[in-house]
Amino acid sequence: MKGKMKAIKFILTGILLSTMLLMACSDKKKEQAAIQSKSGVKYTCPMHPQILEDHPGSCPICGMTLVKKSGQGSEGSGISLNTVLQPVNSSVISNINAILPEQKEVQTTISAQGYLDFDARMFNNISSHFSGRIEKLYIKYAFQEIHQGQHIFDIYSPEMVSAQQDLIYLTKNSADEAGLINAAKQKLLLQGMTYEQVNQVIKTGKPFYSLPVYSPYEGHVHDMPHSQMASATNTETPSDLTNNLPLAIKEGMYVEKGQNLFNVVNPHMLWAIIKIDRMDIASLKLNQPVKISLPDIPGKTIIGKVNFIEPTLREGDKTVSIRVYLDNMDHDLKVNSIVNAEIQTGKTDGLWIPKTALVDLGRNKVVWLKKGVSFQAKRVSTGITSENEVLITKGLSATDSLASNAQYLSDSESFIKTKGNE
């Protein structure tokens, strides 16, 4: 009898312990469900999405186990469903490093491109002082180098032959008329004859029927039809500007008094014509240092200064030209070569960001502002740039946090939707 009582007590004790254990587990599940309900996590049936519960369990329709509803952030992530559903062309979720703009003074430069051109101050025209026929031409092709005093052509001029004969007549028949003789000599000198030629006419008593003409200038020869070279107003190179090009002036041709025959250009001086964007003109001043490099001559750097700023704006041109005068005594610089220029414009105070934090879309400049866990595209206005930084003139404050690498967040620049500058 005593044994049966012990067995009953043992069984009752086991039942009591099991009941207490089940109650504890149920309380724990309820507590977890309450926590999950507070966290905002929803559960649904894979077969019946209309079923939404705030705790795990079974579907009341089919009995399947409920699962977490997709599109919800994980516990403690801090990313809401509304954040995830923002359009990707205006908002991006990323853990990329964020930076702040800096208010400071930066040594600024203007980067621009241009080309080399002849120095128009070195242009000289050789014209005919009298009418006549070219008997002999000693310049054979365009760009031929000539020197001052060089014999360039012989010309027959009835006008000059007559003037020389007048001088010969006076010296032979009116030697006492010093005034008339000097006037006749001066006439020949003003028409282009040299003192040696005039004295030779007086000494020999014979006129020059084929009168030698000498160059008063030094440089490279361009005849007038071919001398419309690229200048500050023309950036295109005429197709006929090639070495060994035949001249338009030929032997046997008649020329008129005052007609321009050749253009002589001194190649020892050149211009670098630099095209500057209009927005950078305000920071330009004469004599600012300019560093010029030439892609055609790697490693060569030329240091100059701003010698001239074009005073007018050309219709349809969004740039303004400046000139840098260059020495070309070694003749290693070639006209129409492309050049890259960096102009030191001094220090500029303002709000600066790295160039990597900006996306240039052409008409719009965009940065990505940090808003919580996401970044939002924002349009800004920019000013001048330094080597690695860009000046922000509108759209940002010093307290705005923005992505350090804007290009990384830009999936497609044609689809970026920006928030304007209100």
Tab-separated table of C-alpha atoms in Angstrom:
chain	number	residue	atom	x	y	z
A	1	MET	CA	0.000	0.000	0.000
A	2	LYS	CA	2.798	2.353	0.924
A	3	GLY	CA	4.479	1.625	-2.435
A	4	LYS	CA	1.369	2.606	-4.349
A	5	MET	CA	1.149	5.904	-2.486
A	6	LYS	CA	4.751	6.737	-3.351
A	7	ALA	CA	4.105	6.006	-7.013
A	8	ILE	CA	1.051	8.271	-7.050
A	9	LYS	CA	3.000	11.101	-5.381
A	10	PHE	CA	5.798	10.692	-7.916
A	11	ILE	CA	3.351	10.836	-10.836
A	12	LEU	CA	1.562	13.894	-9.431
A	13	THR	CA	4.906	15.662	-8.914
A	14	GLY	CA	5.888	14.980	-12.561
A	15	ILE	CA	2.566	16.290	-13.847
A	16	LEU	CA	2.965	19.463	-11.754
A	17	LEU	CA	6.477	20.074	-13.015
A	18	SER	CA	5.422	19.531	-16.653
A	19	THR	CA	2.528	21.955	-16.258
A	20	MET	CA	4.807	24.626	-14.777
A	21	LEU	CA	7.333	24.136	-17.604
A	22	LEU	CA	4.670	24.490	-20.290
A	23	MET	CA	3.320	27.644	-18.658
A	24	ALA	CA	6.811	29.153	-18.553
A	25	CYS	CA	7.392	28.421	-22.245
A	26	SER	CA	4.012	29.933	-23.146
A	27	ASP	CA	4.804	33.084	-21.184
A	28	LYS	CA	8.171	33.362	-22.938
A	29	LYS	CA	6.559	33.037	-26.387
A	30	LYS	CA	3.994	35.653	-25.460
A	31	GLU	CA	6.777	37.954	-24.263
A	32	GLN	CA	8.717	37.473	-27.536
A	33	ALA	CA	5.537	38.083	-29.527
A	34	ALA	CA	4.932	41.293	-27.581
A	35	ILE	CA	8.490	42.457	-28.280
A	36	GLN	CA	8.147	41.636	-31.963
A	37	SER	CA	4.784	43.403	-32.056
A	38	LYS	CA	6.375	46.529	-30.632
A	39	SER	CA	9.216	46.358	-33.184
A	40	GLY	CA	6.696	46.718	-36.031
A	41	VAL	CA	7.591	43.395	-37.693
A	42	LYS	CA	4.640	41.811	-39.492
A	43	TYR	CA	4.022	38.166	-40.351
A	44	THR	CA	2.019	36.892	-43.290
A	45	CYS	CA	1.032	33.671	-44.981
A	46	PRO	CA	2.934	32.806	-48.178
A	47	MET	CA	-0.349	31.533	-49.698
A	48	HIS	CA	-2.677	34.186	-48.271
A	49	PRO	CA	-0.904	37.608	-48.221
A	50	GLN	CA	-4.025	39.267	-46.809
A	51	ILE	CA	-3.238	37.639	-43.457
A	52	LEU	CA	-1.113	40.032	-41.357
A	53	GLU	CA	-0.170	39.240	-37.781
A	54	ASP	CA	2.170	41.000	-35.366
A	55	HIS	CA	3.442	37.694	-34.004
A	56	PRO	CA	4.580	34.357	-35.470
A	57	GLY	CA	2.062	31.551	-35.722
A	58	SER	CA	-0.080	29.610	-38.186
A	59	CYS	CA	-2.353	30.810	-40.960
A	60	PRO	CA	-5.985	30.616	-39.802
A	61	ILE	CA	-7.018	29.641	-43.347
A	62	CYS	CA	-4.558	26.961	-44.430
A	63	GLY	CA	-2.539	26.341	-41.282
A	64	MET	CA	0.838	27.171	-42.890
A	65	THR	CA	3.514	28.743	-40.696
A	66	LEU	CA	3.548	32.533	-40.940
A	67	VAL	CA	6.738	34.233	-42.235
A	68	LYS	CA	8.123	37.774	-41.944
A	69	LYS	CA	6.685	40.178	-44.515
A	70	SER	CA	9.311	41.069	-47.188
A	71	GLY	CA	10.565	44.659	-47.632
A	72	GLN	CA	11.041	45.254	-43.874
A	73	GLY	CA	14.296	46.267	-42.329
A	74	SER	CA	16.010	43.940	-39.980
A	75	GLU	CA	15.765	44.562	-36.279
A	76	GLY	CA	17.913	47.521	-35.229
A	77	SER	CA	18.892	48.522	-38.790
A	78	GLY	CA	17.162	51.903	-38.554
A	79	ILE	CA	16.044	51.712	-42.224
A	80	SER	CA	12.324	52.142	-42.684
A	81	LEU	CA	10.213	50.850	-45.529
A	82	ASN	CA	9.595	54.414	-46.762
A	83	THR	CA	13.341	54.982	-46.996
A	84	VAL	CA	13.875	51.858	-49.077
A	85	LEU	CA	11.038	52.772	-51.437
A	86	GLN	CA	12.500	56.189	-52.358
A	87	PRO	CA	13.228	56.507	-56.149
A	88	VAL	CA	16.864	55.616	-56.899
A	89	ASN	CA	17.351	58.597	-59.204
A	90	SER	CA	16.994	61.016	-56.305
A	91	SER	CA	17.873	58.984	-53.200
A	92	VAL	CA	20.498	56.288	-52.638
A	93	ILE	CA	21.127	54.150	-49.551
A	94	SER	CA	24.854	53.774	-49.001
A	95	ASN	CA	27.475	53.588	-46.280
A	96	ILE	CA	29.952	55.666	-48.291
A	97	ASN	CA	32.025	58.163	-46.297
A	98	ALA	CA	30.462	61.572	-45.765
A	99	ILE	CA	32.363	64.883	-45.602
A	100	LEU	CA	31.655	68.519	-44.753
A	101	PRO	CA	32.413	71.529	-46.993
A	102	GLU	CA	35.279	73.700	-45.782
A	103	GLN	CA	35.229	77.478	-45.486
A	104	LYS	CA	38.798	78.487	-46.313
A	105	GLU	CA	41.197	80.305	-48.648
A	106	VAL	CA	42.568	78.247	-51.526
A	107	GLN	CA	45.247	79.028	-54.097
A	108	THR	CA	43.219	78.974	-57.310
A	109	THR	CA	44.124	78.343	-60.922
A	110	ILE	CA	42.241	78.534	-64.204
A	111	SER	CA	42.769	75.578	-66.520
A	112	ALA	CA	42.151	76.187	-70.206
A	113	GLN	CA	43.222	75.200	-73.696
A	114	GLY	CA	44.386	77.205	-76.663
A	115	TYR	CA	46.742	77.184	-79.626
A	116	LEU	CA	49.930	78.812	-80.894
A	117	ASP	CA	49.759	81.553	-83.502
A	118	PHE	CA	52.057	84.004	-85.205
A	119	ASP	CA	52.646	87.241	-83.338
A	120	ALA	CA	50.757	89.803	-85.429
A	121	ARG	CA	53.140	92.509	-84.190
A	122	MET	CA	55.815	90.756	-86.269
A	123	PHE	CA	53.837	90.973	-89.544
A	124	ASN	CA	55.431	93.108	-92.299
A	125	ASN	CA	54.261	93.585	-95.877
A	126	ILE	CA	56.565	93.981	-98.849
A	127	SER	CA	54.779	96.063	-101.481
A	128	SER	CA	55.774	97.388	-104.877
A	129	HIS	CA	56.850	101.040	-104.821
A	130	PHE	CA	56.276	101.349	-108.564
A	131	SER	CA	54.477	99.610	-111.391
A	132	GLY	CA	56.344	97.168	-113.577
A	133	ARG	CA	57.060	93.599	-114.669
A	134	ILE	CA	58.759	90.966	-112.467
A	135	GLU	CA	61.843	89.982	-114.462
A	136	LYS	CA	63.480	87.631	-111.951
A	137	LEU	CA	62.096	86.183	-108.713
A	138	TYR	CA	64.487	84.838	-106.074
A	139	ILE	CA	61.773	83.689	-103.618
A	140	LYS	CA	60.543	80.317	-104.780
A	141	TYR	CA	58.068	79.005	-102.164
A	142	ALA	CA	55.957	79.985	-99.193
A	143	PHE	CA	57.615	79.939	-95.760
A	144	GLN	CA	61.034	80.489	-97.349
A	145	GLU	CA	63.327	82.195	-94.866
A	146	ILE	CA	64.772	85.560	-95.927
A	147	HIS	CA	66.992	88.129	-94.229
A	148	GLN	CA	67.056	91.895	-94.183
A	149	GLY	CA	68.886	93.254	-97.248
A	150	GLN	CA	68.463	90.001	-99.230
A	151	HIS	CA	67.936	90.295	-102.998
A	152	ILE	CA	64.330	89.100	-103.551
A	153	PHE	CA	63.379	90.056	-107.141
A	154	ASP	CA	64.271	92.194	-110.176
A	155	ILE	CA	61.648	94.427	-111.804
A	156	TYR	CA	61.435	96.389	-115.050
A	157	SER	CA	59.613	99.671	-114.518
A	158	PRO	CA	59.312	102.277	-117.295
A	159	GLU	CA	58.560	104.828	-114.576
A	160	MET	CA	61.848	104.108	-112.775
A	161	VAL	CA	63.846	104.013	-115.993
A	162	SER	CA	62.525	107.486	-116.840
A	163	ALA	CA	63.381	108.836	-113.353
A	164	GLN	CA	66.918	107.447	-113.600
A	165	GLN	CA	67.392	109.023	-117.051
A	166	ASP	CA	66.308	112.389	-115.642
A	167	LEU	CA	69.008	112.118	-112.973
A	168	ILE	CA	71.638	111.163	-115.576
A	169	TYR	CA	70.667	114.124	-117.775
A	170	LEU	CA	70.896	116.611	-114.887
A	171	THR	CA	74.282	115.363	-113.710
A	172	LYS	CA	75.696	115.610	-117.259
A	173	ASN	CA	74.096	118.826	-118.446
A	174	SER	CA	73.222	120.791	-115.289
A	175	ALA	CA	75.987	119.970	-112.840
A	176	ASP	CA	75.565	123.441	-111.263
A	177	GLU	CA	71.894	122.766	-110.416
A	178	ALA	CA	72.570	121.020	-107.109
A	179	GLY	CA	68.978	121.479	-105.970
A	180	LEU	CA	67.518	119.770	-109.031
A	181	ILE	CA	70.047	116.951	-108.840
A	182	ASN	CA	69.298	116.333	-105.125
A	183	ALA	CA	65.570	116.367	-105.846
A	184	ALA	CA	66.014	113.755	-108.594
A	185	LYS	CA	68.149	111.602	-106.304
A	186	GLN	CA	65.619	111.887	-103.453
A	187	LYS	CA	62.803	110.822	-105.763
A	188	LEU	CA	64.631	107.589	-106.624
A	189	LEU	CA	65.446	106.904	-102.975
A	190	LEU	CA	61.821	107.384	-101.897
A	191	GLN	CA	60.695	104.966	-104.625
A	192	GLY	CA	62.857	102.195	-103.198
A	193	MET	CA	66.307	102.481	-104.743
A	194	THR	CA	69.295	102.294	-102.419
A	195	TYR	CA	72.046	104.910	-102.067
A	196	GLU	CA	74.474	102.485	-103.738
A	197	GLN	CA	72.158	102.044	-106.728
A	198	VAL	CA	71.649	105.824	-107.145
A	199	ASN	CA	75.398	106.480	-106.949
A	200	GLN	CA	76.009	103.688	-109.483
A	201	VAL	CA	73.548	105.330	-111.910
A	202	ILE	CA	75.381	108.679	-111.557
A	203	LYS	CA	78.811	107.031	-111.875
A	204	THR	CA	78.085	104.838	-114.894
A	205	GLY	CA	75.533	107.092	-116.571
A	206	LYS	CA	73.366	104.007	-117.266
A	207	PRO	CA	69.947	103.280	-115.745
A	208	PHE	CA	68.864	99.958	-114.219
A	209	TYR	CA	66.450	98.470	-116.739
A	210	SER	CA	66.045	95.447	-114.454
A	211	LEU	CA	66.040	97.035	-111.012
A	212	PRO	CA	67.077	94.806	-108.063
A	213	VAL	CA	64.743	94.953	-105.017
A	214	TYR	CA	65.957	93.999	-101.518
A	215	SER	CA	63.999	92.886	-98.461
A	216	PRO	CA	63.691	95.449	-95.674
A	217	TYR	CA	62.607	92.716	-93.210
A	218	GLU	CA	63.682	89.354	-91.829
A	219	GLY	CA	61.451	86.317	-91.381
A	220	HIS	CA	59.422	83.741	-93.285
A	221	VAL	CA	57.730	84.681	-96.548
A	222	HIS	CA	53.996	84.268	-97.158
A	223	ASP	CA	52.629	85.658	-100.362
A	224	MET	CA	49.419	87.633	-99.908
A	225	PRO	CA	46.912	85.056	-101.264
A	226	HIS	CA	48.363	82.464	-98.871
A	227	SER	CA	49.017	84.689	-95.886
A	228	GLN	CA	45.553	84.563	-94.301
A	229	MET	CA	46.969	82.588	-91.418
A	230	ALA	CA	45.105	81.464	-88.304
A	231	SER	CA	44.840	84.491	-86.064
A	232	ALA	CA	43.030	85.482	-82.894
A	233	THR	CA	39.772	85.531	-84.844
A	234	ASN	CA	40.332	82.346	-86.862
A	235	THR	CA	41.229	79.037	-85.276
A	236	GLU	CA	41.175	77.020	-88.486
A	237	THR	CA	44.313	76.354	-90.488
A	238	PRO	CA	43.913	76.923	-94.235
A	239	SER	CA	44.513	73.721	-96.163
A	240	ASP	CA	47.083	75.374	-98.437
A	241	LEU	CA	49.491	76.384	-95.659
A	242	THR	CA	52.153	73.787	-96.395
A	243	ASN	CA	55.872	74.052	-96.937
A	244	ASN	CA	57.192	74.321	-100.504
A	245	LEU	CA	53.887	75.812	-101.651
A	246	PRO	CA	54.358	77.737	-104.966
A	247	LEU	CA	53.847	81.467	-104.669
A	248	ALA	CA	51.084	83.344	-106.442
A	249	ILE	CA	53.620	85.942	-107.659
A	250	LYS	CA	55.383	84.625	-110.760
A	251	GLU	CA	58.167	85.842	-113.025
A	252	GLY	CA	56.788	87.874	-115.915
A	253	MET	CA	53.765	89.134	-113.984
A	254	TYR	CA	52.923	92.840	-113.930
A	255	VAL	CA	52.410	94.479	-110.557
A	256	GLU	CA	50.861	97.800	-109.661
A	257	LYS	CA	52.334	100.573	-107.562
A	258	GLY	CA	51.432	99.962	-103.914
A	259	GLN	CA	50.427	96.324	-104.502
A	260	ASN	CA	51.269	94.017	-101.571
A	261	LEU	CA	53.444	91.200	-102.861
A	262	PHE	CA	54.576	89.301	-99.765
A	263	ASN	CA	53.877	89.080	-96.084
A	264	VAL	CA	56.989	88.521	-93.996
A	265	VAL	CA	56.476	86.990	-90.549
A	266	ASN	CA	59.195	86.891	-87.935
A	267	PRO	CA	58.898	83.404	-86.350
A	268	HIS	CA	61.030	84.315	-83.343
A	269	MET	CA	57.928	85.521	-81.498
A	270	LEU	CA	54.617	83.674	-81.154
A	271	TRP	CA	51.323	84.111	-79.341
A	272	ALA	CA	49.627	81.509	-77.191
A	273	ILE	CA	45.915	82.222	-77.669
A	274	ILE	CA	44.133	80.825	-74.584
A	275	LYS	CA	40.347	80.439	-74.502
A	276	ILE	CA	38.950	81.314	-71.049
A	277	ASP	CA	35.413	80.531	-69.919
A	278	ARG	CA	33.432	83.709	-69.257
A	279	MET	CA	32.727	82.726	-65.650
A	280	ASP	CA	36.495	82.822	-64.942
A	281	ILE	CA	37.179	86.223	-66.521
A	282	ALA	CA	36.418	88.130	-63.293
A	283	SER	CA	39.448	86.559	-61.603
A	284	LEU	CA	41.840	87.342	-64.486
A	285	LYS	CA	44.326	90.210	-64.392
A	286	LEU	CA	47.243	91.264	-66.538
A	287	ASN	CA	50.668	89.823	-65.662
A	288	GLN	CA	49.276	86.787	-63.798
A	289	PRO	CA	51.656	83.793	-64.105
A	290	VAL	CA	50.785	81.247	-66.795
A	291	LYS	CA	52.175	77.711	-67.049
A	292	ILE	CA	51.919	76.288	-70.580
A	293	SER	CA	52.418	72.675	-71.638
A	294	LEU	CA	52.281	71.194	-75.133
A	295	PRO	CA	50.876	67.689	-75.754
A	296	ASP	CA	53.049	67.494	-78.897
A	297	ILE	CA	56.227	68.066	-76.854
A	298	PRO	CA	55.946	65.912	-73.690
A	299	GLY	CA	57.853	67.276	-70.736
A	300	LYS	CA	58.219	70.794	-72.134
A	301	THR	CA	56.842	73.563	-69.928
A	302	ILE	CA	56.802	77.273	-70.736
A	303	ILE	CA	56.358	79.941	-68.068
A	304	GLY	CA	54.778	83.190	-69.211
A	305	LYS	CA	52.245	85.782	-68.092
A	306	VAL	CA	48.917	87.195	-69.205
A	307	ASN	CA	49.960	89.898	-71.689
A	308	PHE	CA	46.581	90.789	-73.168
A	309	ILE	CA	42.907	90.177	-72.327
A	310	GLU	CA	40.497	90.531	-75.227
A	311	PRO	CA	38.258	93.544	-74.412
A	312	THR	CA	35.156	92.328	-76.302
A	313	LEU	CA	32.794	89.362	-76.178
A	314	ARG	CA	32.157	87.669	-79.488
A	315	GLU	CA	28.622	86.736	-80.417
A	316	GLY	CA	28.034	83.001	-80.094
A	317	ASP	CA	31.362	82.430	-78.329
A	318	LYS	CA	31.216	81.428	-74.658
A	319	THR	CA	34.919	82.126	-74.147
A	320	VAL	CA	37.231	85.131	-74.076
A	321	SER	CA	40.720	85.005	-75.572
A	322	ILE	CA	43.873	86.025	-73.767
A	323	ARG	CA	47.369	86.247	-75.223
A	324	VAL	CA	50.670	85.085	-73.822
A	325	TYR	CA	53.738	86.337	-75.722
A	326	LEU	CA	56.295	83.553	-76.244
A	327	ASP	CA	59.927	83.521	-77.336
A	328	ASN	CA	60.586	81.072	-80.187
A	329	MET	CA	64.229	81.732	-80.959
A	330	ASP	CA	64.903	77.960	-81.132
A	331	HIS	CA	62.019	77.477	-83.612
A	332	ASP	CA	60.823	74.388	-81.707
A	333	LEU	CA	57.279	75.780	-81.281
A	334	LYS	CA	54.949	75.274	-84.231
A	335	VAL	CA	52.011	77.493	-85.140
A	336	ASN	CA	48.555	75.937	-84.550
A	337	SER	CA	49.885	73.479	-81.949
A	338	ILE	CA	47.407	72.826	-79.127
A	339	VAL	CA	48.494	74.054	-75.687
A	340	ASN	CA	47.239	73.526	-72.144
A	341	ALA	CA	47.471	76.456	-69.767
A	342	GLU	CA	47.215	76.910	-66.005
A	343	ILE	CA	46.827	80.504	-64.812
A	344	GLN	CA	47.545	81.373	-61.184
A	345	THR	CA	44.777	83.726	-59.999
A	346	GLY	CA	45.683	84.082	-56.307
A	347	LYS	CA	43.816	82.920	-53.188
A	348	THR	CA	40.022	82.764	-53.068
A	349	ASP	CA	37.992	82.572	-49.860
A	350	GLY	CA	34.794	80.510	-49.937
A	351	LEU	CA	33.122	77.156	-49.399
A	352	TRP	CA	35.214	74.393	-50.978
A	353	ILE	CA	34.556	70.697	-51.616
A	354	PRO	CA	36.692	68.009	-53.308
A	355	LYS	CA	36.142	67.574	-57.034
A	356	THR	CA	35.233	63.934	-56.365
A	357	ALA	CA	32.174	65.082	-54.371
A	358	LEU	CA	30.657	66.766	-57.439
A	359	VAL	CA	29.000	65.302	-60.532
A	360	ASP	CA	29.052	67.557	-63.601
A	361	LEU	CA	25.971	66.897	-65.747
A	362	GLY	CA	26.674	69.747	-68.172
A	363	ARG	CA	23.991	72.280	-67.329
A	364	ASN	CA	23.683	71.022	-63.747
A	365	LYS	CA	26.237	70.330	-61.042
A	366	VAL	CA	25.109	67.761	-58.456
A	367	VAL	CA	26.214	66.671	-54.974
A	368	TRP	CA	24.701	63.939	-52.767
A	369	LEU	CA	23.511	65.266	-49.380
A	370	LYS	CA	23.368	62.842	-46.465
A	371	LYS	CA	19.819	62.517	-45.075
A	372	GLY	CA	19.768	59.904	-42.299
A	373	VAL	CA	20.861	56.591	-43.791
A	374	SER	CA	20.429	57.736	-47.400
A	375	PHE	CA	21.897	60.329	-49.760
A	376	GLN	CA	19.764	62.722	-51.823
A	377	ALA	CA	20.839	64.483	-55.026
A	378	LYS	CA	21.100	68.285	-54.760
A	379	ARG	CA	21.889	70.823	-57.486
A	380	VAL	CA	24.574	73.398	-56.668
A	381	SER	CA	26.313	76.305	-58.403
A	382	THR	CA	30.083	76.291	-58.717
A	383	GLY	CA	32.825	78.844	-59.241
A	384	ILE	CA	36.494	78.489	-60.015
A	385	THR	CA	38.473	75.334	-59.313
A	386	SER	CA	41.839	74.598	-57.809
A	387	GLU	CA	43.905	71.493	-58.488
A	388	ASN	CA	41.656	69.112	-56.501
A	389	GLU	CA	38.852	71.303	-55.137
A	390	VAL	CA	35.922	73.311	-56.462
A	391	LEU	CA	34.307	76.474	-55.071
A	392	ILE	CA	30.576	76.208	-54.251
A	393	THR	CA	28.800	79.533	-54.770
A	394	LYS	CA	25.215	78.414	-54.121
A	395	GLY	CA	23.325	75.397	-52.797
A	396	LEU	CA	25.433	74.283	-49.793
A	397	SER	CA	26.205	75.418	-46.275
A	398	ALA	CA	29.178	74.571	-44.085
A	399	THR	CA	27.007	72.217	-41.984
A	400	ASP	CA	25.760	70.082	-44.890
A	401	SER	CA	27.074	66.519	-44.950
A	402	LEU	CA	27.672	65.078	-48.413
A	403	ALA	CA	29.093	61.991	-50.081
A	404	SER	CA	32.848	62.077	-50.624
A	405	ASN	CA	32.522	60.258	-53.977
A	406	ALA	CA	29.498	61.527	-55.904
A	407	GLN	CA	30.226	59.537	-59.046
A	408	TYR	CA	30.036	56.293	-57.077
A	409	LEU	CA	26.403	57.032	-56.188
A	410	SER	CA	25.409	58.172	-59.682
A	411	ASP	CA	24.017	55.154	-61.483
A	412	SER	CA	23.215	57.082	-64.647
A	413	GLU	CA	23.765	60.823	-64.889
A	414	SER	CA	20.916	61.232	-67.369
A	415	PHE	CA	18.450	59.952	-64.776
A	416	ILE	CA	19.550	61.930	-61.713
A	417	LYS	CA	16.637	63.932	-60.322
A	418	THR	CA	17.929	66.853	-58.287
A	419	LYS	CA	16.420	69.120	-55.746
A	420	GLY	CA	16.836	72.720	-56.847
A	421	ASN	CA	18.249	75.603	-54.872
A	422	GLU	CA	15.292	77.074	-53.017
